[in-house]
Amino acid sequence: MKSKQKRKEKLKAGSVRFSKFTLVGGLNAAVDIGVLNALIWLEPTRDPSVLALYNVVALVLANLNSYVFNSLWTFRGRSTPGLYQTITFAGQALVNIGVSSLLFYLLVRPIVVYTEMPAYLATNASKVISIAVASTLSYFLMRYLVFSTKQPLKKPVRRLRKSRRLRRYRRRKTSVEDVLEDA
C-alpha cells in the first residue's frame, strides 16, 4: 500500500517538475526566437552559415536563461550549486547547442538556398523543429544528470579530491619525517 502511494507522489512530483520545465522552456523559446529574429531584422541575410551563427548566439542566451530558471525554480529541490552542477549544465548546454544548431542548419539551408521563401519564415520554421528536439533531449539530461539527486559523477570527483589531499598529506608527512631524521 505504501509503495503505491509513494509511486503516486513521485509521479505527481515528476509531472509538476515537467510542467515547470515546459514553462521555462517556453520562456527560453521566446528568448531564442526573439534574439534570432532581432538579429535577422538588424542584419538581414539569406546565407545559411550566417543564419546558423545567429542561431548559436540565440541559443547561448536561451541556455543562460535556462540555467537561471531551471536551477532556481524547476529543479530547486534538486539544485546544489557548485562545480559539478556548473560543469554538467555546461556540458548539457553544449550538447543542446550542438544538436539544435546542426538540425537548424540542415533544415534551413535547403529552404533558403533552393526556394524563394523569406529568410525569417524559413528560420522560424527550422527553429521551432530544432527547439522541440533539443528541448526534449535537454530535459532528460537535466533531470538525470545535472539536477539528479544521485549525481553519478559526484562520487568519483569526491574520491579524486580525497586522494589528492591524501597524497599532499603523505608528501608533507614524509618531508617532516625526513627533516627529523636528518637532525
CSV table of C-alpha atoms in Angstrom, one decimal:
chain,number,residue,atom,x,y,z
A,1,MET,CA,0.0,0.0,0.0
A,2,LYS,CA,2.8,2.4,0.9
A,3,SER,CA,4.7,1.8,-2.3
A,4,LYS,CA,1.6,2.6,-4.4
A,5,GLN,CA,1.2,5.9,-2.5
A,6,LYS,CA,4.9,6.6,-2.9
A,7,ARG,CA,4.7,6.0,-6.7
A,8,LYS,CA,1.7,8.3,-7.0
A,9,GLU,CA,3.5,11.1,-5.1
A,10,LYS,CA,6.6,10.5,-7.3
A,11,LEU,CA,4.6,10.7,-10.5
A,12,LYS,CA,2.8,13.8,-9.3
A,13,ALA,CA,6.2,15.5,-8.4
A,14,GLY,CA,7.6,14.5,-11.8
A,15,SER,CA,4.5,15.9,-13.6
A,16,VAL,CA,4.8,19.2,-11.7
A,17,ARG,CA,8.6,19.3,-12.5
A,18,PHE,CA,7.9,18.6,-16.2
A,19,SER,CA,5.2,21.3,-16.2
A,20,LYS,CA,7.7,23.9,-14.7
A,21,PHE,CA,10.3,22.7,-17.2
A,22,THR,CA,7.8,23.3,-20.0
A,23,LEU,CA,7.0,26.8,-18.8
A,24,VAL,CA,10.7,27.7,-18.6
A,25,GLY,CA,11.2,26.1,-22.0
A,26,GLY,CA,8.5,28.4,-23.4
A,27,LEU,CA,10.4,31.4,-21.9
A,28,ASN,CA,13.7,30.0,-23.4
A,29,ALA,CA,12.0,29.6,-26.7
A,30,ALA,CA,10.8,33.2,-26.6
A,31,VAL,CA,14.3,34.4,-25.8
A,32,ASP,CA,15.8,32.1,-28.5
A,33,ILE,CA,13.3,33.0,-31.3
A,34,GLY,CA,13.3,36.7,-30.2
A,35,VAL,CA,17.0,37.0,-30.4
A,36,LEU,CA,17.2,35.2,-33.7
A,37,ASN,CA,14.5,37.4,-35.3
A,38,ALA,CA,16.1,40.5,-33.8
A,39,LEU,CA,19.4,39.6,-35.4
A,40,ILE,CA,17.7,38.8,-38.8
A,41,TRP,CA,15.9,42.1,-38.6
A,42,LEU,CA,19.0,44.1,-37.7
A,43,GLU,CA,21.2,42.4,-40.3
A,44,PRO,CA,19.1,40.6,-42.9
A,45,THR,CA,20.8,37.7,-44.8
A,46,ARG,CA,20.0,34.5,-46.7
A,47,ASP,CA,23.4,33.0,-46.1
A,48,PRO,CA,22.8,29.7,-44.2
A,49,SER,CA,26.2,30.0,-42.3
A,50,VAL,CA,25.3,33.5,-41.0
A,51,LEU,CA,21.9,32.3,-40.1
A,52,ALA,CA,23.5,29.4,-38.2
A,53,LEU,CA,25.7,31.8,-36.4
A,54,TYR,CA,22.7,33.9,-35.4
A,55,ASN,CA,21.1,30.7,-34.1
A,56,VAL,CA,24.2,29.9,-31.9
A,57,VAL,CA,24.0,33.4,-30.4
A,58,ALA,CA,20.3,33.0,-29.7
A,59,LEU,CA,20.9,29.5,-28.2
A,60,VAL,CA,23.7,30.7,-25.8
A,61,LEU,CA,21.4,33.4,-24.4
A,62,ALA,CA,18.5,30.9,-24.1
A,63,ASN,CA,20.7,28.4,-22.3
A,64,LEU,CA,21.8,31.1,-19.8
A,65,ASN,CA,18.2,31.9,-19.2
A,66,SER,CA,17.5,28.2,-18.8
A,67,TYR,CA,20.2,27.7,-16.2
A,68,VAL,CA,18.9,30.5,-14.1
A,69,PHE,CA,15.2,29.5,-14.1
A,70,ASN,CA,15.7,25.7,-14.0
A,71,SER,CA,18.2,25.9,-11.1
A,72,LEU,CA,16.1,28.4,-9.1
A,73,TRP,CA,12.6,27.1,-9.9
A,74,THR,CA,12.1,23.9,-11.8
A,75,PHE,CA,14.8,21.8,-10.1
A,76,ARG,CA,15.0,23.9,-6.9
A,77,GLY,CA,14.8,20.9,-4.5
A,78,ARG,CA,17.5,19.1,-6.5
A,79,SER,CA,19.7,22.0,-7.3
A,80,THR,CA,23.0,22.1,-5.5
A,81,PRO,CA,25.1,24.9,-6.9
A,82,GLY,CA,28.7,24.0,-7.3
A,83,LEU,CA,31.3,22.8,-9.6
A,84,TYR,CA,29.5,19.6,-10.5
A,85,GLN,CA,26.3,21.3,-11.4
A,86,THR,CA,28.1,24.0,-13.4
A,87,ILE,CA,30.2,21.6,-15.4
A,88,THR,CA,27.3,19.2,-16.1
A,89,PHE,CA,25.0,22.1,-17.1
A,90,ALA,CA,27.7,23.5,-19.4
A,91,GLY,CA,28.1,20.0,-21.0
A,92,GLN,CA,24.3,19.7,-21.4
A,93,ALA,CA,24.2,23.2,-22.9
A,94,LEU,CA,26.9,22.3,-25.4
A,95,VAL,CA,25.0,19.2,-26.4
A,96,ASN,CA,21.8,21.3,-26.7
A,97,ILE,CA,23.6,23.9,-28.8
A,98,GLY,CA,25.3,21.3,-31.0
A,99,VAL,CA,22.1,19.3,-31.7
A,100,SER,CA,20.0,22.3,-32.2
A,101,SER,CA,22.5,24.1,-34.4
A,102,LEU,CA,23.1,21.1,-36.6
A,103,LEU,CA,19.4,20.4,-37.0
A,104,PHE,CA,18.7,24.1,-37.6
A,105,TYR,CA,21.4,24.3,-40.4
A,106,LEU,CA,20.2,21.0,-42.0
A,107,LEU,CA,16.7,22.3,-42.1
A,108,VAL,CA,17.3,26.0,-43.0
A,109,ARG,CA,19.9,25.5,-45.7
A,110,PRO,CA,17.8,23.8,-48.4
A,111,ILE,CA,14.8,26.1,-47.8
A,112,VAL,CA,16.9,29.3,-48.1
A,113,VAL,CA,19.1,28.1,-50.9
A,114,TYR,CA,16.5,26.4,-53.1
A,115,THR,CA,13.3,28.4,-52.5
A,116,GLU,CA,12.3,32.0,-52.5
A,117,MET,CA,10.7,31.7,-49.1
A,118,PRO,CA,11.6,34.7,-46.9
A,119,ALA,CA,14.5,34.1,-44.6
A,120,TYR,CA,12.6,34.9,-41.4
A,121,LEU,CA,9.9,32.4,-42.3
A,122,ALA,CA,12.5,29.7,-43.1
A,123,THR,CA,14.5,30.3,-39.9
A,124,ASN,CA,11.4,30.3,-37.7
A,125,ALA,CA,10.1,27.1,-39.1
A,126,SER,CA,13.5,25.4,-38.7
A,127,LYS,CA,13.9,27.0,-35.3
A,128,VAL,CA,10.6,25.5,-34.0
A,129,ILE,CA,11.6,22.0,-35.0
A,130,SER,CA,15.1,22.3,-33.7
A,131,ILE,CA,13.8,23.7,-30.3
A,132,ALA,CA,11.4,20.7,-29.9
A,133,VAL,CA,14.1,18.1,-30.5
A,134,ALA,CA,16.8,19.8,-28.4
A,135,SER,CA,14.5,20.7,-25.5
A,136,THR,CA,13.4,17.1,-25.2
A,137,LEU,CA,17.0,15.9,-25.0
A,138,SER,CA,17.8,18.8,-22.6
A,139,TYR,CA,15.0,17.7,-20.2
A,140,PHE,CA,16.4,14.2,-19.8
A,141,LEU,CA,20.0,15.4,-19.4
A,142,MET,CA,19.0,18.0,-16.8
A,143,ARG,CA,16.7,15.6,-14.9
A,144,TYR,CA,19.0,12.6,-14.8
A,145,LEU,CA,22.5,14.2,-14.9
A,146,VAL,CA,22.6,17.9,-14.0
A,147,PHE,CA,19.9,18.1,-11.3
A,148,SER,CA,19.9,14.4,-10.3
A,149,THR,CA,19.7,13.6,-6.6
A,150,LYS,CA,22.1,10.7,-7.2
A,151,GLN,CA,24.7,12.8,-9.3
A,152,PRO,CA,26.6,9.8,-10.6
A,153,LEU,CA,29.8,11.8,-11.3
A,154,LYS,CA,29.9,13.4,-7.9
A,155,LYS,CA,31.4,10.4,-6.0
A,156,PRO,CA,34.4,9.9,-8.4
A,157,VAL,CA,35.1,13.7,-8.1
A,158,ARG,CA,34.9,13.5,-4.3
A,159,ARG,CA,37.2,10.4,-4.3
A,160,LEU,CA,39.7,12.2,-6.6
A,161,ARG,CA,39.8,15.2,-4.2
A,162,LYS,CA,40.3,12.9,-1.2
A,163,SER,CA,43.2,11.1,-3.0
A,164,ARG,CA,44.9,14.4,-3.8
A,165,ARG,CA,44.6,15.5,-0.2
A,166,LEU,CA,45.9,12.2,1.0
A,167,ARG,CA,48.9,12.5,-1.4
A,168,ARG,CA,49.7,16.0,-0.2
A,169,TYR,CA,49.4,14.9,3.4
A,170,ARG,CA,51.7,12.0,2.8
A,171,ARG,CA,54.2,14.3,1.0
A,172,ARG,CA,54.1,16.7,3.8
A,173,LYS,CA,54.4,14.0,6.4
A,174,THR,CA,57.3,12.4,4.5
A,175,SER,CA,59.2,15.7,4.3
A,176,VAL,CA,58.7,16.4,8.0
A,177,GLU,CA,60.0,12.9,8.9
A,178,ASP,CA,62.9,13.4,6.6
A,179,VAL,CA,63.8,16.6,8.4
A,180,LEU,CA,63.6,15.0,11.8
A,181,GLU,CA,65.7,12.1,10.7
A,182,ASP,CA,68.4,14.5,9.3
A,183,ALA,CA,68.5,16.4,12.6
